[in-house]
Short mmCIF file of C-alpha atoms and ligand atoms in Angstrom, two decimals:
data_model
loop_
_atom_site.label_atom_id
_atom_site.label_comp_id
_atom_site.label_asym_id
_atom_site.label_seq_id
_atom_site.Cartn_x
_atom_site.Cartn_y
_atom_site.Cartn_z
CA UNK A 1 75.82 109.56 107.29
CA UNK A 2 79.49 108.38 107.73
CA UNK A 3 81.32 109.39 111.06
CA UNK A 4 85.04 109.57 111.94
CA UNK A 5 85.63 106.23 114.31
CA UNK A 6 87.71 107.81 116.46
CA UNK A 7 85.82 110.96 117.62
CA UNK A 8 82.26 110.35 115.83
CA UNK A 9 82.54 113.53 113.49
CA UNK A 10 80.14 113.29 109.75
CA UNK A 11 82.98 112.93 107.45
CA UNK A 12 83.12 112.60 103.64
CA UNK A 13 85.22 110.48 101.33
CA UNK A 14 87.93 112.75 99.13
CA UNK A 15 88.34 110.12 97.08
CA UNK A 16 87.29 106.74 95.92
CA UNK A 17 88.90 103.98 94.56
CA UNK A 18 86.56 102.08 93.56
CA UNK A 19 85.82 97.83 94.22
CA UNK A 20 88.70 96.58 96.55
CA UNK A 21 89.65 92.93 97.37
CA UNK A 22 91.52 92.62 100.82
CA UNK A 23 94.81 93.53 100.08
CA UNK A 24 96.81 90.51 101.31
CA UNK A 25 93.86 87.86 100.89
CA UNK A 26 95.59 86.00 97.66
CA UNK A 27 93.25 83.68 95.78
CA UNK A 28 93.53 79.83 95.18
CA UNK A 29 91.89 79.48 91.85
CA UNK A 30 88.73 77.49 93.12
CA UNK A 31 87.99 80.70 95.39
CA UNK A 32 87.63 83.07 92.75
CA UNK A 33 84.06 82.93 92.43
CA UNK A 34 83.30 84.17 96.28
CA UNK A 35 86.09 86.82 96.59
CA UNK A 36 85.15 89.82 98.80
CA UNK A 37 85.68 93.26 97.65
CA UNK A 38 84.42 96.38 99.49
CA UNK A 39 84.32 100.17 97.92
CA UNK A 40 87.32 101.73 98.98
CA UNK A 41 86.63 105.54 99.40
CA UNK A 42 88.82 107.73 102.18
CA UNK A 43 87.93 110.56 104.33
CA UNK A 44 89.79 112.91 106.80
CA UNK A 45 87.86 113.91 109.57
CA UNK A 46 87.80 117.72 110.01
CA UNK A 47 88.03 117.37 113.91
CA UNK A 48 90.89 114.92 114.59
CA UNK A 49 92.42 115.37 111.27
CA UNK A 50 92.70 111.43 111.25
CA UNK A 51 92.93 110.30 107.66
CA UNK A 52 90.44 106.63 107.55
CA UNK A 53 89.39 103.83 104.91
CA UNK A 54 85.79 104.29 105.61
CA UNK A 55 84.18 100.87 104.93
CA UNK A 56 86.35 98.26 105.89
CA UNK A 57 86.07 94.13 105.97
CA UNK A 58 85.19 92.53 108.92
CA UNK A 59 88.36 91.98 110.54
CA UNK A 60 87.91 88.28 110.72
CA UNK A 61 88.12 88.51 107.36
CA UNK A 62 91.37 90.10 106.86
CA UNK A 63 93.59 88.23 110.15
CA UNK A 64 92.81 84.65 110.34
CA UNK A 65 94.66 80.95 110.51
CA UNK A 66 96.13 81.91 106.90
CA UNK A 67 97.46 85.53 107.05
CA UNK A 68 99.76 85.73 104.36
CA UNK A 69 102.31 88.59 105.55
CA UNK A 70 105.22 87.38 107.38
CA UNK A 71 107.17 90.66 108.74
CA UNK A 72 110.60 88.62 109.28
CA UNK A 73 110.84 87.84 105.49
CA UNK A 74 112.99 90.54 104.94
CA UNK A 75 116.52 91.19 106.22
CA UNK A 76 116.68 94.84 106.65
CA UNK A 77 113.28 94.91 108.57
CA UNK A 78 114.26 92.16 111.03
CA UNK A 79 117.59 94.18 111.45
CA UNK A 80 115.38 97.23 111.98
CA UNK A 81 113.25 95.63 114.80
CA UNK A 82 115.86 93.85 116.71
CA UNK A 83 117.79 97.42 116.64
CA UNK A 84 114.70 98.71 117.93
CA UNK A 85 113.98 96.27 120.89
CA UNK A 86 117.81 97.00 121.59
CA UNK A 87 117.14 100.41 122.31
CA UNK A 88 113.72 100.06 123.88
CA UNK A 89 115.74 97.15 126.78
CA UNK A 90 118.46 100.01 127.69
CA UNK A 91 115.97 103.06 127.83
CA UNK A 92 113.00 101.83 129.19
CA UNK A 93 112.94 98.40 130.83
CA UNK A 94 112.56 98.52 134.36
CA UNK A 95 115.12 96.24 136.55
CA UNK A 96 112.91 94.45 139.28
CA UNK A 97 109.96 93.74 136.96
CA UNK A 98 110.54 94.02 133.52
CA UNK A 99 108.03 93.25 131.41
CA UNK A 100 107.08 93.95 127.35
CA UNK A 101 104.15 93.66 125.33
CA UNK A 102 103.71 94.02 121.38
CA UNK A 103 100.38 94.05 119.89
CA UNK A 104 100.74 92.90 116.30
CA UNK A 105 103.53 90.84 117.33
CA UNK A 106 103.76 88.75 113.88
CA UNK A 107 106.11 86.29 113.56
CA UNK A 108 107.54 87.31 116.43
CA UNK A 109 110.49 89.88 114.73
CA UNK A 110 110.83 92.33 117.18
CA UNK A 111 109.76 90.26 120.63
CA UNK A 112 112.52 87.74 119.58
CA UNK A 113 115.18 89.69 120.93
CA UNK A 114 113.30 89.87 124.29
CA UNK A 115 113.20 85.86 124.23
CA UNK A 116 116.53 85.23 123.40
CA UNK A 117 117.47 87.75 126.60
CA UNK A 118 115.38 85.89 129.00
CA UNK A 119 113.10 89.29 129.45
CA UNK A 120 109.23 88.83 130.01
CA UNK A 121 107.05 89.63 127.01
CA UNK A 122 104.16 89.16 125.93
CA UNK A 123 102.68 89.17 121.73
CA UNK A 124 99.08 89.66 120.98
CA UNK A 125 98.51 88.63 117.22
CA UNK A 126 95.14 87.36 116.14
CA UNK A 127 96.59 85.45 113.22
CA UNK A 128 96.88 82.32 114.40
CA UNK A 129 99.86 81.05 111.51
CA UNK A 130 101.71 84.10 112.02
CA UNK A 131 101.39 83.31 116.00
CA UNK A 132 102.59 79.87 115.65
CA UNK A 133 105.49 80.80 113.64
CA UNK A 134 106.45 83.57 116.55
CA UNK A 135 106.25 80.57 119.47
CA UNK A 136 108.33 78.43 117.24
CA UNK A 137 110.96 80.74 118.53
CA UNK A 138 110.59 80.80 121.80
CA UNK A 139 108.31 83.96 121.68
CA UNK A 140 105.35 84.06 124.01
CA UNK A 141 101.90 84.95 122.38
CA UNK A 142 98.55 85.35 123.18
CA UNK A 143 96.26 84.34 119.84
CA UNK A 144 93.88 87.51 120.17
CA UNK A 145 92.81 90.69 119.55
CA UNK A 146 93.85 93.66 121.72
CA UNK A 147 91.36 95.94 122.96
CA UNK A 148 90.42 96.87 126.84
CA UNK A 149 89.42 93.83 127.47
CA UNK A 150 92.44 91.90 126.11
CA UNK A 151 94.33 94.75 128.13
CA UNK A 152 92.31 94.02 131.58
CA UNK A 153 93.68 89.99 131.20
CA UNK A 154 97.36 90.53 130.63
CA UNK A 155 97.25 92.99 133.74
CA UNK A 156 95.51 90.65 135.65
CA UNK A 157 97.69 87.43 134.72
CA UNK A 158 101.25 88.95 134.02
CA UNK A 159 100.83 92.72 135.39
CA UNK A 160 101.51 96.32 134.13
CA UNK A 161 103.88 96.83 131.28
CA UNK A 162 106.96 99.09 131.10
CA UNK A 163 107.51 99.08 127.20
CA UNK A 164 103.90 98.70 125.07
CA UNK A 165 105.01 98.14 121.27
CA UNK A 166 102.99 98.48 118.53
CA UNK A 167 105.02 98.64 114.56
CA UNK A 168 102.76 98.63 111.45
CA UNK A 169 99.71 97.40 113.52
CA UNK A 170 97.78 100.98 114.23
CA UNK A 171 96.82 101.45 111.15
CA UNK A 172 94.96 97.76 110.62
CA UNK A 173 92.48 98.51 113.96
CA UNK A 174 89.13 99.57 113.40
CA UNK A 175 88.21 100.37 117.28
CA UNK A 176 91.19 102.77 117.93
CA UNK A 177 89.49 103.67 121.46
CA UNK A 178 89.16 100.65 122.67
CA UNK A 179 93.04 99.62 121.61
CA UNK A 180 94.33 102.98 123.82
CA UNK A 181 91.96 102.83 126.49
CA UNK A 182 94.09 99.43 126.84
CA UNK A 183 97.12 100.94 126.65
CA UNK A 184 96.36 103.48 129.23
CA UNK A 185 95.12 100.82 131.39
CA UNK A 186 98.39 98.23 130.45
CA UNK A 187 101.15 100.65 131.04
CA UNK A 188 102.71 101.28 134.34
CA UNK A 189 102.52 104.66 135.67
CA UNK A 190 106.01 105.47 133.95
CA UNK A 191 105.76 103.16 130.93
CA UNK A 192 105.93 103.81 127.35
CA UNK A 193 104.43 103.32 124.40
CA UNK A 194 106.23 102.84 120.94
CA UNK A 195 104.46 102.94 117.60
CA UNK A 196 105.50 102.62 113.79
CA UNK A 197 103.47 103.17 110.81
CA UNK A 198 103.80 104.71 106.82
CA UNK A 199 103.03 108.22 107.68
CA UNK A 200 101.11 110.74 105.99
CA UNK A 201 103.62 113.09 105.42
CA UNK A 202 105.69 110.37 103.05
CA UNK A 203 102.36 109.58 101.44
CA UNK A 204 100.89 112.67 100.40
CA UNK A 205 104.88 113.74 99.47
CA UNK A 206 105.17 110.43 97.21
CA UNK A 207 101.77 109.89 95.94
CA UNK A 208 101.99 106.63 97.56
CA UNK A 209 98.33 105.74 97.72
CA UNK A 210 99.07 101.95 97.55
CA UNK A 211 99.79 102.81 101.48
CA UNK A 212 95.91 102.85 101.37
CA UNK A 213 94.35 98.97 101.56
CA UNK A 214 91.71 97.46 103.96
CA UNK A 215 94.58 96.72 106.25
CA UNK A 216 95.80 99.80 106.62
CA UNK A 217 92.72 102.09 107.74
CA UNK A 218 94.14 105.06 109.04
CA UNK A 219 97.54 106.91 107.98
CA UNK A 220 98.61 108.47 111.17
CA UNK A 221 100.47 112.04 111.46
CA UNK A 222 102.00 113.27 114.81
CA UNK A 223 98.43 115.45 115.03
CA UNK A 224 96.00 112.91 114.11
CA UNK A 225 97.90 110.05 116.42
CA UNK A 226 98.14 112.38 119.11
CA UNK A 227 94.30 113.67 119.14
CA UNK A 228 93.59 109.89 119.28
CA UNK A 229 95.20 108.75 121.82
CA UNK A 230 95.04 111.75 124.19
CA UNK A 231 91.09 111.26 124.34
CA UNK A 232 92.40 108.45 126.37
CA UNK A 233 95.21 109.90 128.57
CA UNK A 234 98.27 109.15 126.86
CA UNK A 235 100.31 111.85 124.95
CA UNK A 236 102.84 111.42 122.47
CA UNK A 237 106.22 112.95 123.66
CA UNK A 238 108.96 112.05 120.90
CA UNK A 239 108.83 111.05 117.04
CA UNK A 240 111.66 109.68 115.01
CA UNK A 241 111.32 109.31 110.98
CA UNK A 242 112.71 106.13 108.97
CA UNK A 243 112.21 105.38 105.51
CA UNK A 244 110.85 102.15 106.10
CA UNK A 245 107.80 100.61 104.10
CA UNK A 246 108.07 103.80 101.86
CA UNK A 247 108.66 106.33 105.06
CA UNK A 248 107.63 105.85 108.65
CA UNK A 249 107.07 107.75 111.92
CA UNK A 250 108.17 106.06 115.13
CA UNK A 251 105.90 107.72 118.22
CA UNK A 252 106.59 107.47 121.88
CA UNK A 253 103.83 107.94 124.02
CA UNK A 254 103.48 108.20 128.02
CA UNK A 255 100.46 109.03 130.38
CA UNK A 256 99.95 112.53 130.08
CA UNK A 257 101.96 114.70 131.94
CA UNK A 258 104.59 112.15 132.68
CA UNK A 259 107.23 113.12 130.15
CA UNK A 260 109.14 116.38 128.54
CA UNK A 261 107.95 116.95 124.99
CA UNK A 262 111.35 116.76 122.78
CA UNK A 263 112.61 119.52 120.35
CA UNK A 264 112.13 117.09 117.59
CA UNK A 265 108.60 116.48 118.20
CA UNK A 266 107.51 120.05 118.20
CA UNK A 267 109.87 120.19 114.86
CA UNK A 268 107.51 117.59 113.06
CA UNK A 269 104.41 119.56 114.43
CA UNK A 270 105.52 122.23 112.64
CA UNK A 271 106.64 120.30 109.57
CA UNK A 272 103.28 119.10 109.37
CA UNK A 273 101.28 122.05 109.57
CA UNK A 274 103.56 123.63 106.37
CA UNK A 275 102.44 120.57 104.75
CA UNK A 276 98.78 121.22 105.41
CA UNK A 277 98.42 117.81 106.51
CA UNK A 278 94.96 118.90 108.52
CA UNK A 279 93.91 120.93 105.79
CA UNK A 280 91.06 119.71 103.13
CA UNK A 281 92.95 121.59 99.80
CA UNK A 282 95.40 119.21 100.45
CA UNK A 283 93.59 116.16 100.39
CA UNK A 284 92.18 117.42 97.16
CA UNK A 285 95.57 118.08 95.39
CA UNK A 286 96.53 114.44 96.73
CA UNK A 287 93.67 113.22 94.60
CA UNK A 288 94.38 114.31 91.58
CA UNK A 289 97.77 112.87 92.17
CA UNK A 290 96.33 109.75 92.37
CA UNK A 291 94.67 109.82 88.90
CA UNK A 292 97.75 111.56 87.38
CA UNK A 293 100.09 108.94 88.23
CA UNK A 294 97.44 106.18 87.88
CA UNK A 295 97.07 107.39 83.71
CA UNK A 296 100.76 107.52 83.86
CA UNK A 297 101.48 103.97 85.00
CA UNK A 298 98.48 102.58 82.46
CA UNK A 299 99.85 104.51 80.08
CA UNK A 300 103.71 103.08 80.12
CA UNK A 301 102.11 99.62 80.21
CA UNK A 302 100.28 99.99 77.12
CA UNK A 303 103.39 101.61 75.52
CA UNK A 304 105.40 98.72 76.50
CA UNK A 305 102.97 96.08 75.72
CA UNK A 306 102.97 97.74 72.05
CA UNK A 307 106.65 97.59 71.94
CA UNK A 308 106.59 94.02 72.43
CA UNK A 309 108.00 93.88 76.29
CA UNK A 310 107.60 91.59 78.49
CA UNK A 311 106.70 92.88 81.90
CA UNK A 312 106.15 91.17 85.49
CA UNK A 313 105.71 92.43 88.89
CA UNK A 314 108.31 91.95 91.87
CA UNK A 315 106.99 91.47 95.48
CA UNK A 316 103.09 90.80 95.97
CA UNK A 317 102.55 93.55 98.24
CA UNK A 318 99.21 94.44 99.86
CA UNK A 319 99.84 97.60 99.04
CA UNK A 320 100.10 96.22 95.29
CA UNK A 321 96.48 95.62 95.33
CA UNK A 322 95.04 98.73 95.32
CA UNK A 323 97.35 100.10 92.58
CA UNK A 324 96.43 96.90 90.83
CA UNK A 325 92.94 97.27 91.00
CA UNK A 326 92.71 100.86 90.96
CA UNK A 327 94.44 101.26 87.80
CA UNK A 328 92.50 98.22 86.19
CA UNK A 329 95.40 96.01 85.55
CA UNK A 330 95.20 92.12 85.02
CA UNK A 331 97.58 89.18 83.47
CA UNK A 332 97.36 90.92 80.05
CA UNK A 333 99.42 93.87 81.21
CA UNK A 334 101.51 92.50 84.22
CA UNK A 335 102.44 88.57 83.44
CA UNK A 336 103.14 87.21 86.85
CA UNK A 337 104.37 88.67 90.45
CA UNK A 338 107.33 86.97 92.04
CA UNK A 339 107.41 86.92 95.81
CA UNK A 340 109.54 84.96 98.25
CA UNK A 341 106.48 84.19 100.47
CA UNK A 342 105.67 80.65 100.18
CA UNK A 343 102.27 81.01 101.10
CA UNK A 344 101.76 83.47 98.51
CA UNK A 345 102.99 81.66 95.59
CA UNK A 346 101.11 79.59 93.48
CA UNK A 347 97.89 81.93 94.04
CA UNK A 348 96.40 84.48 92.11
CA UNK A 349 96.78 88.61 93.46
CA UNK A 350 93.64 89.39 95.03
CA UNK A 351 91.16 90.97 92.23
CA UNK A 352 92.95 90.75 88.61
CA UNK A 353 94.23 87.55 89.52
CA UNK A 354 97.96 87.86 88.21
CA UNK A 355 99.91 84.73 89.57
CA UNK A 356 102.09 84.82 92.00
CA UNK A 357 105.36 82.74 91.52
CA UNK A 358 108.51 82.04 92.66
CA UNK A 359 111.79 84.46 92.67
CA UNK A 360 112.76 81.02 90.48
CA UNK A 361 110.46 81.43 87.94
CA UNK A 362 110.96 85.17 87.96
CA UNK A 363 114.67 84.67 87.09
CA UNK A 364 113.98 81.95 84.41
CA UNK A 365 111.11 84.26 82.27
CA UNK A 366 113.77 86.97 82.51
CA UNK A 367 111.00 89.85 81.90
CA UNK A 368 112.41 93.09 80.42
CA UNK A 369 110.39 95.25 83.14
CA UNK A 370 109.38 94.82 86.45
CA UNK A 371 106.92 96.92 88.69
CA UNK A 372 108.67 96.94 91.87
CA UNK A 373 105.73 96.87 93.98
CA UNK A 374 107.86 96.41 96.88
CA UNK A 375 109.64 99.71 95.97
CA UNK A 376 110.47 100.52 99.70
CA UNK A 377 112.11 97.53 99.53
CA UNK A 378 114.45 98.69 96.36
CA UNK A 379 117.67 99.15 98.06
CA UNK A 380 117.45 95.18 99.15
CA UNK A 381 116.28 94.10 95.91
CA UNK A 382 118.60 95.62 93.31
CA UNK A 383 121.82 94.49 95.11
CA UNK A 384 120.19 91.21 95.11
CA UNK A 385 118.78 91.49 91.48
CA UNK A 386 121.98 92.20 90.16
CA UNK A 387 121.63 89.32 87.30
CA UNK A 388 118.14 90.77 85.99
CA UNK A 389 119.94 94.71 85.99
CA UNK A 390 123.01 93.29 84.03
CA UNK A 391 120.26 91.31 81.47
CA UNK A 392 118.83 95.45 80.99
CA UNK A 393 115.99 94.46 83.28
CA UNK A 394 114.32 97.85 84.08
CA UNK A 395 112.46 98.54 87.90
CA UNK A 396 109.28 100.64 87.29
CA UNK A 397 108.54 102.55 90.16
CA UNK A 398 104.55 102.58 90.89
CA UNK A 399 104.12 105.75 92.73
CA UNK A 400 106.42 109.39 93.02
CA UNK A 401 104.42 110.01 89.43
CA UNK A 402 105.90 106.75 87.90
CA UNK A 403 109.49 106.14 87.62
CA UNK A 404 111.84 104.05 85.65
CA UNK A 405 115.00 102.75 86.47
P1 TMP B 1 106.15 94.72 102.55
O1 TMP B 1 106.58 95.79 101.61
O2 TMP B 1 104.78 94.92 103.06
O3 TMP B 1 107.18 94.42 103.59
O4 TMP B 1 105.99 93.38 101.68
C1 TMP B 1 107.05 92.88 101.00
C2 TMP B 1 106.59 91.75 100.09
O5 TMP B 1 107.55 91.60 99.07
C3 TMP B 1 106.46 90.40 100.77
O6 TMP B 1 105.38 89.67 100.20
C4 TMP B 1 107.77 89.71 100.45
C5 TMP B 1 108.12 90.30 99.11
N1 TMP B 1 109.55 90.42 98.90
C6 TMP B 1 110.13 89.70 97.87
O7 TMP B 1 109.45 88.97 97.16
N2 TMP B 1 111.48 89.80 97.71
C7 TMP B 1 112.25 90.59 98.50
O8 TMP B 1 113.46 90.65 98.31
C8 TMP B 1 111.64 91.36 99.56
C9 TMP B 1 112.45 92.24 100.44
C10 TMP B 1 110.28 91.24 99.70
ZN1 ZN B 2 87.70 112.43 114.04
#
């Protein structure tokens, strides 16, 4: 029997997409023979309506000494985060002891800003490269993962926290519990915590299933967040939508009882319950979705292979993986994916083993089509990509039903 990891519930898988490889574990060509893949199938628990990967890698597995995503390689999302530690300094840092911590701190793309103002901080990131790369400018970081226990030490050595952030790192933690019984324990009595993740609502709207990788294990909503985190005293009293990584929902939580719910929080409640977004005929309708717009995509890429097109792939997402492998694609249909991550390049994508190359490259082969598997990114990319639209190069768009441009 399978149960919910946040509140122990039996829970079934709605869908499965069959043999995964970690999303963002690219392959040197002398690995391929001991890859890891694990059966991707998804549940929502019936109790605290959180939607979960059910068997997941180890995490050792998936954030090591060589994780290959680096959050500050794009502009608009270091913009973003600096914006957002802007805000977070004037609202909620106290003046005799300020003091900020980040789980999932990355390269260090948010918590930068703290450095360069001389605030105290702290980053928790268990990928050591990533870490390393965050020091290297000046931000402070603790090579770990955070749980109670990591919690208990930075109280003891540093002291209680006024700001607690978390951005696209919720989603990648198996033990949930033990990550917000720390927070509870981290914040001071009147500090906050800020989280940022792809929500639900954006992926069930836009069929973006490729949200869905061993990395990202849950897809929070305002309901399912807030049932998870209240089993452990802290309540979530604001939201705030962006549209980054394909649509997001920034939360602000406090201990319970220590803040006045906003107008716009109760808004998304309700938003969410006319999407059904706790309710299983939805989950079911998301599903066939999935297979509709994974026969679509296959389809166009047989149609264009007839025709004679070349086609690549631009930006070798995680979140490329599972449409990758879900819709049984390989070098034959998709020749190459560029990427600008130098760690990345020069590997094969995890699974059907499509090489990864430079933007370079990607400009020299000048493919007629390119799925834009970074298509939150698109905005960023076709004002830079200017050259490739003027040559007729087309963007397919992998999710939304399939979309060209
Ligand atoms: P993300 O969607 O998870 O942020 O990942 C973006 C990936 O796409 C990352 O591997 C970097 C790559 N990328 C490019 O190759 N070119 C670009 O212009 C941008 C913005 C991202
Ligand atoms: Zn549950």
């Amino acid at each position: 029997m399978t149960t919910c990891r946040i509140c122990a519930t039996s829970i079934a898988p709605f869908i499965d997409f069959g043999e995964m490889p970690i999303g963002n574990a690219f392959v040197a060509r002398a690995d391929f023979d001991t890859e890891y893949f694990y059966r991707m199938r998804v549940a929502v628990c019936g109790t605290c309506a959180t939607l979960q990967v059910i068997d997941v890698p180890d995490p050792d597995r998936m954030f090591h000494d060589h994780y290959a995503y680096f959050a500050s390689t794009s502009a608009f999302m270091s913009r973003h985060f600096q914006e957002l530690a802007k805000d977070l300094e004037g609202r909620y840092l106290s003046k005799e002891s300020p003091f900020v911590v980040e789980i999932g701190s990355n390269d260090g793309i948010t918590l930068q800003y703290f450095a360069n103002a001389g605030i105290p901080h702290l980053g928790v990131d268990p990928s050591s490269n990533v870490a390393a790369a965050a020091r290297a400018k000046g931000v402070k970081t603790l090579i770990d993962f955070f749980n109670e226990r990591t919690a208990q030490r930075i109280v003891d050595e540093h002291g209680k926290a006024d700001v607690l952030i978390a951005t696209n790192t919720m989603h990648h933690i198996e033990d949930i519990n033990s990550v917000a019984a720390g927070a509870a324990t981290l914040l001071k009595p009147s500090g906050i915590m800020v989280q940022e993740d792809p929500y639900l609502g954006d992926m069930i709207e836009k069929t973006a299933y490729d949200q869905l990788y061993a990395e990202h294990m849950y897809i929070w909503s305002v309901n399912s967040l807030g049932n998870a985190f209240g089993r452990h005293g802290l309540e979530i009293f604001d939201v705030e939508k962006n549209d980054f990584h394909g649509g997001c929902m920034r939360y602000f939580l406090c201990h319970a009882g220590t803040c006045a719910p906003t107008r716009r929080l109760e808004a998304q409640r309700e938003k969410e319950k006319k999407l059904g977004l706790a309710e299983p005929k939805t989950y079911e309708t998301f599903r066939r979705a999935c297979e509709t717009s994974r026969e679509r995509l296959v389809e166009l890429l047989r149609r264009l292979k007839r025709d004679g097109k070349r086609v690549a792939g631009y930006g070798a997402t995680a979140k490329s993986a599972t449409i990758i492998n879900y819709c049984g694609l390989g070098p034959d249909d998709i020749k190459f994916i560029s990427d600008t991550t130098p760690i990345k390049q020069g590997k094969f994508s995890p699974g059907a083993h499509i090489p990864v190359v430079t933007p370079d490259q990607f400009h020299e082969e000048h493919p007629d089509y390119a799925v834009l598997f970074a298509w939150n990114h698109l905005a960023e990319i076709d004002a830079k990509e200017q050259a490739f639209r003027r040559n007729g190069g087309k963007w397919i768009i992998p999710v939304r039903m399939v979309e060209v441009l």
